[in-house]
PDB file of C-alpha atoms in Angstrom:
ATOM      1  CA  MET T   1       0.000   0.000   0.000  1.00  0.00           C
ATOM      2  CA  THR T   2       2.912   2.408   0.594  1.00  0.00           C
ATOM      3  CA  GLU T   3       3.767   2.113  -3.132  1.00  0.00           C
ATOM      4  CA  ILE T   4       0.249   3.238  -4.107  1.00  0.00           C
ATOM      5  CA  ILE T   5       0.472   6.279  -1.813  1.00  0.00           C
ATOM      6  CA  PHE T   6       3.918   7.100  -3.195  1.00  0.00           C
ATOM      7  CA  SER T   7       2.602   7.005  -6.763  1.00  0.00           C
ATOM      8  CA  THR T   8      -0.162   9.472  -5.826  1.00  0.00           C
ATOM      9  CA  VAL T   9       2.446  11.753  -4.245  1.00  0.00           C
ATOM     10  CA  LEU T  10       4.452  11.702  -7.481  1.00  0.00           C
ATOM     11  CA  LYS T  11       1.338  12.350  -9.545  1.00  0.00           C
ATOM     12  CA  ASP T  12       0.322  15.299  -7.346  1.00  0.00           C
ATOM     13  CA  LEU T  13       3.784  16.869  -7.479  1.00  0.00           C
ATOM     14  CA  LYS T  14       3.935  16.501 -11.280  1.00  0.00           C
ATOM     15  CA  ASN T  15       0.449  18.000 -11.648  1.00  0.00           C
ATOM     16  CA  ALA T  16       1.465  20.933  -9.449  1.00  0.00           C
ATOM     17  CA  THR T  17       4.105  21.965 -11.994  1.00  0.00           C
ATOM     18  CA  ILE T  18       1.510  22.344 -14.744  1.00  0.00           C
ATOM     19  CA  THR T  19      -1.668  23.319 -12.893  1.00  0.00           C
ATOM     20  CA  ASN T  20      -1.519  26.742 -11.250  1.00  0.00           C
ATOM     21  CA  SER T  21      -4.440  25.963  -8.947  1.00  0.00           C
ATOM     22  CA  HIS T  22      -2.986  22.703  -7.618  1.00  0.00           C
ATOM     23  CA  PRO T  23      -2.551  22.911  -3.815  1.00  0.00           C
ATOM     24  CA  PHE T  24       1.082  21.745  -4.065  1.00  0.00           C
ATOM     25  CA  ARG T  25       2.017  24.467  -6.575  1.00  0.00           C
ATOM     26  CA  TYR T  26       2.957  26.854  -3.756  1.00  0.00           C
ATOM     27  CA  PHE T  27       4.830  25.396  -0.816  1.00  0.00           C
ATOM     28  CA  THR T  28       6.921  26.449   2.153  1.00  0.00           C
ATOM     29  CA  LEU T  29      10.700  26.222   1.856  1.00  0.00           C
ATOM     30  CA  GLY T  30      12.650  26.219   5.104  1.00  0.00           C
ATOM     31  CA  THR T  31      16.336  27.080   5.364  1.00  0.00           C
ATOM     32  CA  SER T  32      18.637  27.903   8.248  1.00  0.00           C
ATOM     33  CA  SER T  33      20.175  31.346   8.494  1.00  0.00           C
ATOM     34  CA  ILE T  34      23.899  31.731   9.110  1.00  0.00           C
ATOM     35  CA  ASN T  35      23.262  31.875  12.876  1.00  0.00           C
ATOM     36  CA  GLY T  36      20.976  28.808  12.768  1.00  0.00           C
ATOM     37  CA  THR T  37      17.626  30.591  12.872  1.00  0.00           C
ATOM     38  CA  PRO T  38      14.953  28.792  10.812  1.00  0.00           C
ATOM     39  CA  ARG T  39      13.698  30.858   7.863  1.00  0.00           C
ATOM     40  CA  LEU T  40      10.492  30.062   5.982  1.00  0.00           C
ATOM     41  CA  ARG T  41       9.087  31.395   2.745  1.00  0.00           C
ATOM     42  CA  THR T  42       6.574  30.396   0.105  1.00  0.00           C
ATOM     43  CA  VAL T  43       8.013  29.374  -3.265  1.00  0.00           C
ATOM     44  CA  VAL T  44       6.579  28.013  -6.505  1.00  0.00           C
ATOM     45  CA  LEU T  45       7.174  24.461  -7.681  1.00  0.00           C
ATOM     46  CA  ARG T  46       8.418  24.862 -11.258  1.00  0.00           C
ATOM     47  CA  GLU T  47       9.685  21.451 -12.336  1.00  0.00           C
ATOM     48  CA  ILE T  48      10.056  17.870 -11.192  1.00  0.00           C
ATOM     49  CA  ASP T  49      12.231  15.301 -12.935  1.00  0.00           C
ATOM     50  CA  GLU T  50      12.141  11.502 -13.155  1.00  0.00           C
ATOM     51  CA  HIS T  51      14.320  11.229 -10.004  1.00  0.00           C
ATOM     52  CA  LEU T  52      11.859  13.334  -7.974  1.00  0.00           C
ATOM     53  CA  ASN T  53      14.202  16.320  -7.908  1.00  0.00           C
ATOM     54  CA  LEU T  54      12.208  19.536  -7.598  1.00  0.00           C
ATOM     55  CA  MET T  55      13.057  22.943  -9.029  1.00  0.00           C
ATOM     56  CA  VAL T  56      12.238  26.448  -7.840  1.00  0.00           C
ATOM     57  CA  TYR T  57      13.353  29.820  -9.194  1.00  0.00           C
ATOM     58  CA  THR T  58      14.600  32.787  -7.222  1.00  0.00           C
ATOM     59  CA  ASP T  59      16.653  35.953  -7.364  1.00  0.00           C
ATOM     60  CA  LYS T  60      20.297  34.986  -6.850  1.00  0.00           C
ATOM     61  CA  ARG T  61      20.682  37.891  -4.400  1.00  0.00           C
ATOM     62  CA  SER T  62      18.003  36.564  -2.025  1.00  0.00           C
ATOM     63  CA  LYS T  63      18.795  35.457   1.532  1.00  0.00           C
ATOM     64  CA  LYS T  64      17.833  31.863   0.764  1.00  0.00           C
ATOM     65  CA  ILE T  65      20.862  31.645  -1.532  1.00  0.00           C
ATOM     66  CA  THR T  66      23.153  32.755   1.311  1.00  0.00           C
ATOM     67  CA  HIS T  67      21.515  30.224   3.623  1.00  0.00           C
ATOM     68  CA  ILE T  68      21.874  27.381   1.115  1.00  0.00           C
ATOM     69  CA  ASN T  69      25.522  28.233   0.514  1.00  0.00           C
ATOM     70  CA  GLU T  70      26.105  27.931   4.273  1.00  0.00           C
ATOM     71  CA  HIS T  71      23.914  24.878   4.926  1.00  0.00           C
ATOM     72  CA  ASN T  72      22.275  23.097   2.009  1.00  0.00           C
ATOM     73  CA  THR T  73      19.851  20.841   3.909  1.00  0.00           C
ATOM     74  CA  VAL T  74      16.372  22.309   3.510  1.00  0.00           C
ATOM     75  CA  SER T  75      12.790  21.413   4.410  1.00  0.00           C
ATOM     76  CA  LEU T  76       9.752  21.590   2.147  1.00  0.00           C
ATOM     77  CA  LEU T  77       6.167  21.617   3.373  1.00  0.00           C
ATOM     78  CA  PHE T  78       3.154  21.048   1.110  1.00  0.00           C
ATOM     79  CA  PHE T  79      -0.477  21.014   2.218  1.00  0.00           C
ATOM     80  CA  ASP T  80      -3.692  20.111   0.425  1.00  0.00           C
ATOM     81  CA  SER T  81      -6.492  21.579   2.545  1.00  0.00           C
ATOM     82  CA  GLU T  82      -9.254  19.721   0.671  1.00  0.00           C
ATOM     83  CA  LYS T  83      -7.757  16.227   0.916  1.00  0.00           C
ATOM     84  CA  LEU T  84      -6.076  17.046   4.258  1.00  0.00           C
ATOM     85  CA  ILE T  85      -2.726  15.759   2.987  1.00  0.00           C
ATOM     86  CA  GLN T  86       0.579  17.114   4.227  1.00  0.00           C
ATOM     87  CA  LEU T  87       3.945  16.334   2.638  1.00  0.00           C
ATOM     88  CA  SER T  88       7.070  17.148   4.571  1.00  0.00           C
ATOM     89  CA  ILE T  89      10.270  16.691   2.565  1.00  0.00           C
ATOM     90  CA  ARG T  90      13.915  16.882   3.584  1.00  0.00           C
ATOM     91  CA  ALA T  91      16.213  17.684   0.686  1.00  0.00           C
ATOM     92  CA  LYS T  92      19.642  18.891  -0.322  1.00  0.00           C
ATOM     93  CA  ALA T  93      19.529  22.177  -2.203  1.00  0.00           C
ATOM     94  CA  LYS T  94      21.822  22.615  -5.168  1.00  0.00           C
ATOM     95  CA  LEU T  95      22.177  25.983  -6.843  1.00  0.00           C
ATOM     96  CA  ILE T  96      21.992  25.876 -10.621  1.00  0.00           C
ATOM     97  CA  THR T  97      24.909  27.822 -12.069  1.00  0.00           C
ATOM     98  CA  ASP T  98      24.967  26.402 -15.595  1.00  0.00           C
ATOM     99  CA  ASP T  99      24.411  29.319 -17.988  1.00  0.00           C
ATOM    100  CA  ILE T 100      22.755  27.158 -20.653  1.00  0.00           C
ATOM    101  CA  THR T 101      20.184  25.817 -18.183  1.00  0.00           C
ATOM    102  CA  LEU T 102      19.518  29.288 -16.766  1.00  0.00           C
ATOM    103  CA  LYS T 103      19.107  30.689 -20.294  1.00  0.00           C
ATOM    104  CA  ARG T 104      16.569  27.945 -21.107  1.00  0.00           C
ATOM    105  CA  ILE T 105      14.644  28.727 -17.930  1.00  0.00           C
ATOM    106  CA  TRP T 106      14.720  32.488 -18.601  1.00  0.00           C
ATOM    107  CA  GLU T 107      13.344  32.021 -22.113  1.00  0.00           C
ATOM    108  CA  HIS T 108      10.347  30.093 -20.731  1.00  0.00           C
ATOM    109  CA  ILE T 109       9.430  32.653 -18.080  1.00  0.00           C
ATOM    110  CA  PRO T 110       6.497  34.803 -19.213  1.00  0.00           C
ATOM    111  CA  ILE T 111       7.522  38.376 -20.051  1.00  0.00           C
ATOM    112  CA  LYS T 112       5.287  39.826 -17.313  1.00  0.00           C
ATOM    113  CA  SER T 113       6.974  37.598 -14.702  1.00  0.00           C
ATOM    114  CA  ARG T 114      10.551  38.384 -15.714  1.00  0.00           C
ATOM    115  CA  LYS T 115      10.567  41.693 -13.862  1.00  0.00           C
ATOM    116  CA  ASP T 116      10.555  39.750 -10.579  1.00  0.00           C
ATOM    117  CA  TYR T 117      14.213  38.974 -11.270  1.00  0.00           C
ATOM    118  CA  THR T 118      15.298  42.379 -12.566  1.00  0.00           C
ATOM    119  CA  THR T 119      14.973  44.747  -9.612  1.00  0.00           C
ATOM    120  CA  LYS T 120      17.841  47.167  -9.205  1.00  0.00           C
ATOM    121  CA  LEU T 121      17.959  46.489  -5.462  1.00  0.00           C
ATOM    122  CA  ALA T 122      18.217  42.987  -4.007  1.00  0.00           C
ATOM    123  CA  PRO T 123      15.147  41.349  -2.443  1.00  0.00           C
ATOM    124  CA  GLY T 124      14.671  42.392   1.176  1.00  0.00           C
ATOM    125  CA  LYS T 125      16.261  45.836   0.817  1.00  0.00           C
ATOM    126  CA  GLU T 126      14.349  48.661   2.454  1.00  0.00           C
ATOM    127  CA  ILE T 127      12.471  51.049   0.154  1.00  0.00           C
ATOM    128  CA  ASN T 128      10.285  54.111   0.744  1.00  0.00           C
ATOM    129  CA  ASN T 129       7.429  53.224  -1.601  1.00  0.00           C
ATOM    130  CA  PRO T 130       6.513  49.926  -3.319  1.00  0.00           C
ATOM    131  CA  GLU T 131       5.414  51.885  -6.388  1.00  0.00           C
ATOM    132  CA  GLN T 132       8.926  53.228  -6.943  1.00  0.00           C
ATOM    133  CA  ILE T 133      10.932  50.050  -7.522  1.00  0.00           C
ATOM    134  CA  ASP T 134      13.562  50.426 -10.240  1.00  0.00           C
ATOM    135  CA  TYR T 135      14.043  47.623 -12.764  1.00  0.00           C
ATOM    136  CA  LEU T 136      16.976  46.826 -14.998  1.00  0.00           C
ATOM    137  CA  GLU T 137      16.479  46.481 -18.744  1.00  0.00           C
ATOM    138  CA  GLU T 138      19.282  44.214 -19.907  1.00  0.00           C
ATOM    139  CA  LYS T 139      20.197  42.298 -16.778  1.00  0.00           C
ATOM    140  CA  HIS T 140      18.473  39.753 -14.581  1.00  0.00           C
ATOM    141  CA  PHE T 141      19.309  37.864 -11.398  1.00  0.00           C
ATOM    142  CA  LEU T 142      17.351  34.673 -12.044  1.00  0.00           C
ATOM    143  CA  THR T 143      18.749  31.492 -10.632  1.00  0.00           C
ATOM    144  CA  ALA T 144      17.258  28.105  -9.929  1.00  0.00           C
ATOM    145  CA  ILE T 145      17.479  25.772  -6.978  1.00  0.00           C
ATOM    146  CA  LYS T 146      17.350  22.020  -7.458  1.00  0.00           C
ATOM    147  CA  LEU T 147      15.914  20.258  -4.410  1.00  0.00           C
ATOM    148  CA  ILE T 148      17.104  16.663  -4.106  1.00  0.00           C
ATOM    149  CA  PRO T 149      14.889  14.825  -1.609  1.00  0.00           C
ATOM    150  CA  ASP T 150      16.115  12.005   0.600  1.00  0.00           C
ATOM    151  CA  LYS T 151      13.149  11.767   2.988  1.00  0.00           C
ATOM    152  CA  ILE T 152       9.426  12.312   2.439  1.00  0.00           C
ATOM    153  CA  GLU T 153       6.808  12.114   5.140  1.00  0.00           C
ATOM    154  CA  TYR T 154       3.194  11.761   4.028  1.00  0.00           C
ATOM    155  CA  LEU T 155       0.331  12.471   6.428  1.00  0.00           C
ATOM    156  CA  ARG T 156      -3.348  12.156   5.547  1.00  0.00           C
ATOM    157  CA  LEU T 157      -5.815  13.253   8.168  1.00  0.00           C
ATOM    158  CA  LYS T 158      -8.678  10.822   7.739  1.00  0.00           C
ATOM    159  CA  ARG T 159     -11.196   9.448  10.203  1.00  0.00           C
ATOM    160  CA  PRO T 160     -11.321   6.948  11.735  1.00  0.00           C
ATOM    161  CA  THR T 161      -7.582   6.394  11.128  1.00  0.00           C
ATOM    162  CA  HIS T 162      -5.024   8.944   9.971  1.00  0.00           C
ATOM    163  CA  ILE T 163      -2.370   7.611   7.614  1.00  0.00           C
ATOM    164  CA  ARG T 164       1.305   8.496   8.022  1.00  0.00           C
ATOM    165  CA  VAL T 165       4.084   7.077   5.860  1.00  0.00           C
ATOM    166  CA  LEU T 166       7.815   7.748   5.903  1.00  0.00           C
ATOM    167  CA  TYR T 167       9.695   7.305   2.619  1.00  0.00           C
ATOM    168  CA  GLU T 168      13.471   7.213   2.670  1.00  0.00           C
ATOM    169  CA  LYS T 169      15.770   7.047  -0.324  1.00  0.00           C
ATOM    170  CA  GLU T 170      18.261   4.189  -0.185  1.00  0.00           C
ATOM    171  CA  ASN T 171      20.507   3.453  -3.181  1.00  0.00           C
ATOM    172  CA  ASP T 172      18.211   5.451  -5.501  1.00  0.00           C
ATOM    173  CA  GLU T 173      15.170   3.473  -4.326  1.00  0.00           C
ATOM    174  CA  TRP T 174      12.357   4.846  -2.183  1.00  0.00           C
ATOM    175  CA  LYS T 175      11.352   2.629   0.747  1.00  0.00           C
ATOM    176  CA  GLY T 176       8.125   3.326   2.596  1.00  0.00           C
ATOM    177  CA  SER T 177       7.042   2.418   6.104  1.00  0.00           C
ATOM    178  CA  PHE T 178       3.926   3.297   8.056  1.00  0.00           C
ATOM    179  CA  LEU T 179       4.242   5.407  11.178  1.00  0.00           C
ATOM    180  CA  VAL T 180       1.917   6.113  14.033  1.00  0.00           C
ATOM    181  CA  PRO T 181       0.159   9.362  13.105  1.00  0.00           C
TER     182      PRO T 181
END
């Protein structure tokens, strides 16, 4: 039965990359700051490959990049409020630095969304007015983060019995075991 649940997890994650309204499209990414403080933010699931590696995009000047450079173990939290399913994933974050890959990604970003990666000031810098953000014309700061999971915890809140499964990656194979919810 753990294999059936795992296949639905894969299906949901794949659907989230192509369906904007899918509940797993937006998820919480947790990193640790340089001093060890947990930092959380919502990101968008952009891609998933055949090895279950996930991809998100960000501005290369953002704090999450600094955090990942210091400590690349991250946490991901997905929640489907209709099905009452929570996925908690531990992963290694790898920054994509390959210019060809970044160029391919940039070319597929809608024109209206590109400005998110072209602000003159880095994300998180203080400004006086949100209407007066300056954008660059010929330069962008897009980068991508590949999230390589090694542990997935599935929890479905369901009466009379909740279902909780831990999946761990061993030798490129996912092994599932039930846990007490």
